[in-house]
């Protein structure tokens, strides 16, 4: 009986990993939301967020997890965008250091502004955990539109992220 239970758990783990690794989230189509939220940490994320902001998918953008020493004009220069775009429409979040603290930072920003929908931008392999953590933090009154940035993750990245995702789910079930 114990062997069967362990075999069933192992099978569920393997199938879950296959789902996680082979069916990565995709970029979202053009759709309006109240705001765009992008999590720092991977190539193409901020570029995608700026493109969607400039395309009119939202009027405001939060870049969560920015290093404290970064200034808006430096980002404007790095991403070749006018400073006035950063002045009017982009907020920099300096509090987050990991996905869970991104969720707290995003939830506070969204609640303060009364937004009902956000476009979440992060890398495809990171999207499920980010969406889960942010969803837990902001509650079910805010709609999240996942907008994944395509990447070519290696096995180690997928393996590590799958286990972080499982740990997040377990923490959610336990109320942690």
Tab-separated table of C-alpha atoms in Angstrom, residues 67-175:
chain	number	residue	atom	x	y	z
A	67	UNK	CA	17.259	48.567	-7.106
A	68	UNK	CA	17.149	51.622	-4.822
A	69	UNK	CA	19.961	53.416	-6.627
A	70	UNK	CA	18.167	53.352	-10.005
A	71	UNK	CA	16.650	56.661	-11.107
A	72	UNK	CA	13.800	57.108	-13.615
A	73	UNK	CA	15.964	59.119	-16.006
A	74	UNK	CA	18.545	56.295	-16.047
A	75	UNK	CA	15.849	53.810	-17.031
A	76	UNK	CA	14.524	56.197	-19.664
A	77	UNK	CA	18.007	56.459	-21.181
A	78	UNK	CA	18.674	52.716	-20.968
A	79	UNK	CA	15.387	51.813	-22.673
A	80	UNK	CA	15.541	54.773	-25.078
A	81	UNK	CA	12.240	56.291	-23.954
A	82	UNK	CA	11.399	59.925	-23.168
A	83	UNK	CA	11.755	60.978	-19.529
A	84	UNK	CA	8.236	62.420	-19.648
A	85	UNK	CA	6.880	58.864	-20.090
A	86	UNK	CA	8.538	57.902	-16.807
A	87	UNK	CA	7.341	61.109	-15.138
A	88	UNK	CA	3.706	60.684	-16.064
A	89	UNK	CA	3.026	57.009	-16.294
A	90	UNK	CA	5.645	54.797	-14.633
A	91	UNK	CA	6.107	54.032	-10.956
A	92	UNK	CA	9.225	52.347	-9.647
A	93	UNK	CA	8.842	49.889	-6.781
A	94	UNK	CA	11.906	49.639	-4.583
A	95	UNK	CA	10.622	47.331	-1.826
A	96	UNK	CA	10.600	43.905	-3.514
A	97	UNK	CA	13.534	41.512	-3.402
A	98	UNK	CA	11.791	38.267	-4.402
A	99	UNK	CA	8.499	37.056	-5.853
A	100	UNK	CA	6.660	37.094	-2.542
A	101	UNK	CA	7.709	40.662	-1.774
A	102	UNK	CA	6.821	41.590	-5.392
A	103	UNK	CA	3.314	40.364	-4.562
A	104	UNK	CA	3.121	42.569	-1.471
A	105	UNK	CA	4.440	45.592	-3.350
A	106	UNK	CA	2.008	45.050	-6.244
A	107	UNK	CA	-0.962	44.506	-3.909
A	108	UNK	CA	-0.251	47.740	-2.045
A	109	UNK	CA	0.150	49.730	-5.276
A	110	UNK	CA	-3.013	48.263	-6.840
A	111	UNK	CA	-5.125	48.791	-3.712
A	112	UNK	CA	-3.925	52.380	-3.270
A	113	UNK	CA	-5.135	53.205	-6.774
A	114	UNK	CA	-8.303	51.113	-6.743
A	115	UNK	CA	-7.407	49.156	-9.872
A	116	UNK	CA	-9.627	46.229	-10.873
A	117	UNK	CA	-7.374	44.688	-13.540
A	118	UNK	CA	-3.661	44.389	-14.196
A	119	UNK	CA	-1.487	42.965	-16.953
A	120	UNK	CA	1.286	40.973	-15.272
A	121	UNK	CA	4.536	40.726	-17.229
A	122	UNK	CA	7.312	38.332	-16.308
A	123	UNK	CA	9.259	35.531	-17.969
A	124	UNK	CA	7.258	32.471	-19.100
A	125	UNK	CA	8.905	30.064	-16.633
A	126	UNK	CA	8.257	32.488	-13.744
A	127	UNK	CA	4.652	33.387	-14.632
A	128	UNK	CA	2.750	30.668	-12.771
A	129	UNK	CA	4.392	31.353	-9.426
A	130	UNK	CA	4.253	35.133	-9.859
A	131	UNK	CA	0.581	35.032	-10.826
A	132	UNK	CA	-0.212	32.744	-7.894
A	133	UNK	CA	1.630	34.871	-5.322
A	134	UNK	CA	0.232	38.162	-6.627
A	135	UNK	CA	-3.255	36.673	-6.862
A	136	UNK	CA	-3.042	35.623	-3.215
A	137	UNK	CA	-1.883	39.098	-2.206
A	138	UNK	CA	-4.448	41.152	-4.158
A	139	UNK	CA	-7.438	38.848	-3.767
A	140	UNK	CA	-10.151	37.916	-6.207
A	141	UNK	CA	-11.455	41.440	-6.796
A	142	UNK	CA	-8.609	42.236	-9.190
A	143	UNK	CA	-8.286	40.435	-12.522
A	144	UNK	CA	-4.779	39.426	-13.571
A	145	UNK	CA	-3.968	39.121	-17.270
A	146	UNK	CA	-0.764	37.031	-17.520
A	147	UNK	CA	1.542	38.249	-20.280
A	148	UNK	CA	4.598	36.006	-20.462
A	149	UNK	CA	7.883	36.979	-22.058
A	150	UNK	CA	9.119	34.030	-24.111
A	151	UNK	CA	12.465	32.513	-23.146
A	152	UNK	CA	14.576	29.409	-23.584
A	153	UNK	CA	14.916	28.151	-20.000
A	154	UNK	CA	17.277	25.297	-19.273
A	155	UNK	CA	16.309	22.190	-17.323
A	156	UNK	CA	17.824	23.477	-14.070
A	157	UNK	CA	15.800	26.710	-14.240
A	158	UNK	CA	12.570	24.809	-14.877
A	159	UNK	CA	13.329	22.248	-12.163
A	160	UNK	CA	14.113	24.923	-9.579
A	161	UNK	CA	11.111	27.073	-10.507
A	162	UNK	CA	8.723	24.092	-10.432
A	163	UNK	CA	9.752	23.349	-6.871
A	164	UNK	CA	9.421	26.988	-5.847
A	165	UNK	CA	5.932	26.943	-7.376
A	166	UNK	CA	5.040	23.777	-5.442
A	167	UNK	CA	6.407	25.319	-2.242
A	168	UNK	CA	4.283	28.424	-2.859
A	169	UNK	CA	1.177	26.300	-3.384
A	170	UNK	CA	1.911	24.352	-0.208
A	171	UNK	CA	2.450	27.584	1.700
A	172	UNK	CA	-0.863	28.889	0.397
A	173	UNK	CA	-2.668	25.735	1.498
A	174	UNK	CA	-1.097	26.017	4.945
A	175	UNK	CA	-1.874	29.727	5.187
